[in-house]
Short mmCIF file of C-alpha atoms in Angstrom, two decimals:
data_model
loop_
_atom_site.label_atom_id
_atom_site.label_comp_id
_atom_site.label_asym_id
_atom_site.label_seq_id
_atom_site.Cartn_x
_atom_site.Cartn_y
_atom_site.Cartn_z
CA MET A 1 98.98 109.21 106.88
CA THR A 2 96.83 112.20 106.59
CA LEU A 3 93.27 111.18 106.78
CA LEU A 4 91.65 114.51 106.73
CA GLU A 5 93.05 117.80 104.83
CA VAL A 6 91.11 121.02 104.43
CA GLU A 7 92.59 123.76 102.56
CA GLY A 8 91.15 127.41 102.08
CA LEU A 9 87.72 126.52 103.52
CA ARG A 10 85.20 129.38 103.37
CA VAL A 11 81.74 128.94 104.50
CA THR A 12 79.17 131.77 104.20
CA TYR A 13 75.59 132.39 105.58
CA GLY A 14 73.54 135.13 103.89
CA GLY A 15 76.60 136.88 102.87
CA VAL A 16 78.34 136.78 106.19
CA GLU A 17 81.60 134.75 106.40
CA ALA A 18 81.54 132.29 109.18
CA VAL A 19 84.66 130.31 108.30
CA ARG A 20 87.47 132.34 106.41
CA ASP A 21 90.34 130.85 104.71
CA LEU A 22 90.67 127.63 107.05
CA SER A 23 93.36 125.16 106.54
CA LEU A 24 93.92 122.25 108.96
CA SER A 25 94.80 118.50 108.74
CA VAL A 26 93.84 115.40 110.97
CA GLU A 27 96.16 112.55 110.92
CA THR A 28 94.90 109.07 111.23
CA GLY A 29 94.84 107.97 114.71
CA GLU A 30 94.87 111.24 116.31
CA VAL A 31 92.55 113.32 118.44
CA VAL A 32 92.69 116.94 117.30
CA ALA A 33 91.00 119.81 119.12
CA LEU A 34 89.32 122.57 117.38
CA LEU A 35 88.92 125.38 119.95
CA GLY A 36 87.76 128.90 120.19
CA ALA A 37 85.21 131.21 121.48
CA ASN A 38 81.31 131.15 120.63
CA GLY A 39 80.95 132.23 117.19
CA ALA A 40 84.28 131.46 116.12
CA GLY A 41 83.40 129.13 113.33
CA LYS A 42 83.91 125.67 115.12
CA SER A 43 80.46 124.27 114.47
CA THR A 44 80.21 125.48 111.08
CA THR A 45 83.46 123.84 110.13
CA LEU A 46 82.14 120.29 111.30
CA ARG A 47 78.95 121.09 109.63
CA ALA A 48 80.87 121.78 106.25
CA LEU A 49 83.07 118.48 106.91
CA SER A 50 80.01 116.47 107.12
CA GLY A 51 78.21 117.67 104.12
CA LEU A 52 75.61 119.76 106.03
CA VAL A 53 76.61 123.00 104.80
CA ARG A 54 78.34 123.70 101.14
CA PRO A 55 81.48 125.68 101.39
CA ALA A 56 81.64 128.67 99.33
CA ALA A 57 85.34 127.98 98.56
CA GLY A 58 88.07 125.49 99.45
CA ARG A 59 88.80 121.87 99.45
CA ILE A 60 88.01 119.06 102.13
CA ARG A 61 89.93 116.07 101.30
CA LEU A 62 89.52 112.51 103.02
CA GLU A 63 92.44 110.21 101.89
CA GLY A 64 92.69 112.32 98.97
CA ARG A 65 89.25 112.21 97.88
CA ASP A 66 87.53 115.68 97.58
CA LEU A 67 84.41 115.84 99.59
CA ALA A 68 83.32 119.35 98.87
CA ARG A 69 80.32 118.30 96.69
CA VAL A 70 79.74 114.81 98.20
CA PRO A 71 76.23 114.46 99.58
CA ALA A 72 76.08 114.24 103.43
CA HIS A 73 74.86 110.54 103.23
CA GLU A 74 77.76 109.50 101.21
CA ILE A 75 80.29 111.21 103.42
CA VAL A 76 78.90 108.92 106.43
CA GLU A 77 79.52 105.80 103.98
CA LEU A 78 82.80 107.23 103.33
CA GLY A 79 83.67 106.80 107.13
CA VAL A 80 82.80 110.10 108.75
CA ALA A 81 80.27 110.38 111.34
CA HIS A 82 79.14 113.75 113.04
CA VAL A 83 77.72 114.10 116.55
CA PRO A 84 76.22 117.35 116.79
CA GLU A 85 76.01 119.91 119.26
CA GLY A 86 72.96 119.63 121.75
CA ARG A 87 72.66 115.92 121.25
CA ARG A 88 69.64 115.95 119.06
CA VAL A 89 68.37 112.62 120.08
CA PHE A 90 64.90 111.32 118.75
CA GLY A 91 62.89 111.72 122.32
CA THR A 92 60.09 109.58 121.24
CA LEU A 93 62.08 106.68 120.18
CA SER A 94 63.81 104.04 122.52
CA VAL A 95 67.50 104.09 123.09
CA GLU A 96 68.00 101.21 120.77
CA GLU A 97 65.78 102.77 118.16
CA ASN A 98 68.05 105.70 118.08
CA LEU A 99 71.09 103.62 117.76
CA ASN A 100 69.74 101.37 114.80
CA LEU A 101 69.17 104.80 113.13
CA GLY A 102 72.82 105.71 113.12
CA ALA A 103 73.62 102.38 111.43
CA TYR A 104 71.56 103.11 108.13
CA THR A 105 74.35 102.95 105.92
CA ARG A 106 75.11 99.48 107.09
CA ARG A 107 71.81 97.99 107.41
CA ARG A 108 72.27 95.93 104.32
CA LEU A 109 75.50 94.11 105.86
CA ARG A 110 74.35 90.80 107.59
CA GLY A 111 75.20 91.28 111.34
CA ALA A 112 76.50 94.56 111.05
CA VAL A 113 73.94 96.48 112.78
CA GLU A 114 74.04 94.07 115.94
CA GLU A 115 77.82 94.11 116.23
CA ALA A 116 77.85 97.75 116.06
CA ARG A 117 75.21 98.21 118.63
CA ALA A 118 77.08 95.22 120.99
CA ARG A 119 80.30 97.65 120.64
CA VAL A 120 78.14 100.69 121.80
CA TYR A 121 76.80 98.72 124.67
CA ARG A 122 80.50 97.79 125.88
CA LEU A 123 81.31 101.47 125.67
CA PHE A 124 78.17 102.67 127.58
CA PRO A 125 76.90 99.70 129.69
CA ARG A 126 74.09 102.27 131.00
CA LEU A 127 72.53 102.59 127.51
CA GLU A 128 72.17 98.77 127.39
CA GLU A 129 70.47 98.78 130.76
CA ARG A 130 68.22 101.47 129.10
CA ARG A 131 67.84 100.24 125.79
CA HIS A 132 63.94 100.14 125.89
CA GLN A 133 63.74 103.35 127.59
CA LEU A 134 62.48 106.48 125.64
CA ALA A 135 65.77 108.74 124.64
CA GLY A 136 63.82 111.91 125.92
CA THR A 137 63.49 110.55 129.34
CA LEU A 138 67.34 109.91 129.55
CA SER A 139 69.46 112.34 131.82
CA GLY A 140 71.57 114.78 129.86
CA GLY A 141 74.64 112.73 130.20
CA GLU A 142 72.83 109.59 128.93
CA GLN A 143 71.55 111.62 126.04
CA GLN A 144 74.98 112.78 125.23
CA MET A 145 76.38 108.90 125.55
CA LEU A 146 73.42 107.98 123.21
CA ALA A 147 74.35 110.78 120.56
CA ILE A 148 78.14 109.56 120.68
CA GLY A 149 76.89 105.87 120.24
CA ARG A 150 74.52 106.75 117.40
CA GLY A 151 77.78 108.11 115.71
CA LEU A 152 79.71 105.06 116.44
CA MET A 153 76.88 102.86 114.96
CA ALA A 154 78.04 103.83 111.48
CA ARG A 155 81.53 102.47 112.18
CA PRO A 156 83.40 105.62 111.28
CA ARG A 157 86.98 106.09 110.67
CA LEU A 158 86.65 110.04 111.51
CA LEU A 159 84.36 110.97 114.42
CA LEU A 160 83.40 114.78 114.69
CA LEU A 161 82.37 115.50 117.99
CA ASP A 162 80.42 118.78 118.70
CA GLU A 163 80.67 120.19 122.18
CA PRO A 164 80.29 116.54 123.91
CA SER A 165 80.74 118.33 127.43
CA LEU A 166 78.10 120.99 126.97
CA GLY A 167 75.86 121.46 130.10
CA LEU A 168 77.33 118.25 131.82
CA ALA A 169 78.26 118.07 135.42
CA PRO A 170 81.88 117.76 136.06
CA LYS A 171 81.74 114.13 136.71
CA LEU A 172 79.95 113.46 133.68
CA VAL A 173 82.42 115.51 131.65
CA ARG A 174 85.24 113.45 133.05
CA GLU A 175 83.33 110.19 132.02
CA ILE A 176 82.68 111.36 128.39
CA PHE A 177 86.27 112.39 127.93
CA ARG A 178 87.60 108.93 129.34
CA THR A 179 85.30 107.32 126.81
CA VAL A 180 86.40 109.52 123.78
CA ARG A 181 89.94 108.31 124.76
CA GLU A 182 88.62 104.72 124.67
CA ILE A 183 87.13 105.43 121.19
CA ASN A 184 90.27 106.82 119.93
CA ARG A 185 92.32 103.71 121.19
CA GLN A 186 90.26 101.46 119.54
CA GLY A 187 91.18 102.99 116.17
CA VAL A 188 88.65 105.99 115.56
CA THR A 189 90.26 109.29 114.47
CA VAL A 190 88.63 112.20 116.39
CA LEU A 191 88.26 115.92 115.59
CA LEU A 192 86.96 117.27 118.82
CA VAL A 193 85.15 121.07 119.12
CA GLU A 194 85.03 121.79 122.92
CA GLN A 195 84.69 124.92 124.95
CA ASN A 196 86.59 123.00 127.91
CA ALA A 197 89.88 124.12 126.31
CA ARG A 198 91.87 122.64 129.20
CA MET A 199 90.22 119.19 129.01
CA ALA A 200 90.56 118.97 125.29
CA LEU A 201 94.07 119.67 125.17
CA ARG A 202 94.85 116.85 127.71
CA LEU A 203 92.91 114.60 125.64
CA ALA A 204 94.13 115.87 121.99
CA HIS A 205 97.53 115.32 120.12
CA ARG A 206 97.06 118.53 118.33
CA GLY A 207 94.94 121.41 118.49
CA TYR A 208 93.68 124.37 116.42
CA VAL A 209 92.42 127.48 117.77
CA LEU A 210 89.87 129.67 115.59
CA GLU A 211 89.05 133.51 115.87
CA THR A 212 85.95 134.99 113.93
CA GLY A 213 86.42 132.06 111.55
CA ARG A 214 90.13 132.59 111.01
CA LEU A 215 92.87 130.20 112.19
CA ALA A 216 94.76 131.97 115.15
CA LEU A 217 96.90 129.37 116.78
CA GLY A 218 97.89 125.74 115.96
CA GLY A 219 100.27 122.92 117.06
CA PRO A 220 100.99 120.08 119.31
CA ALA A 221 98.46 120.19 122.49
CA ALA A 222 101.35 120.18 124.92
CA GLU A 223 102.77 123.24 123.26
CA LEU A 224 99.29 125.09 123.16
CA ARG A 225 98.85 124.57 126.92
CA GLN A 226 102.15 126.60 127.65
CA ASP A 227 101.34 129.47 124.70
CA PRO A 228 100.88 132.44 126.66
CA ARG A 229 98.04 133.59 124.33
CA MET A 230 96.28 130.48 124.87
CA ARG A 231 96.59 130.49 128.59
CA GLU A 232 95.44 134.03 128.70
CA ALA A 233 92.38 133.58 126.54
CA TYR A 234 91.17 130.07 127.22
CA LEU A 235 92.82 128.51 130.04
CA GLY A 236 92.44 131.23 132.70
CA GLY A 237 96.07 132.19 132.74
CA ARG A 238 97.05 128.34 133.76
CA ALA A 239 98.31 125.40 131.67
#
């Protein structure tokens, strides 16, 4: 079943086209990787999907419902959570306070916040250990865990992850990717923007490659890993 469908998406900043005529789809239960060089339009695409920027043209449909003019907070309520690049945790708030902010759309449901928080702590035991610690004092890896956990507090059906491995040591990158795989196994569909193309394609079911705002390649992850263009440009000549 198609969860997300994007058709002819066009996003402009001050007259400059950041995304041009982009079409893609994400099936329920998939991990889909969105790859490309810096400035290719990947993060802009996620911001358009989550309602943070308005498309100049095109359609964004979640299970058939057009999201192109739906406010960002309502998109969260519909089951889409966006974990932005750079973590953007609230440094002067505690870990638990950051998590609670992620559940603002569910705060009226009795027990929902506590249930979601317990789920996050099961995924990230380190966050529970540091639940009273200020987020600004966490390591980079712990802040990334917190950013993902905060997104999960909304109990999304679709998680938009923007560069979760950025700036992390290789050991932490592997840990984050293992957790993303577990999140997917628990039933959350994931659209992943990631510079580490090799690891992303080993995690993902399918992938898309953007170049200067346009779709350049797309297909099953295993096929993209073997595509000569992909291997030359993003995989260092190796699958």
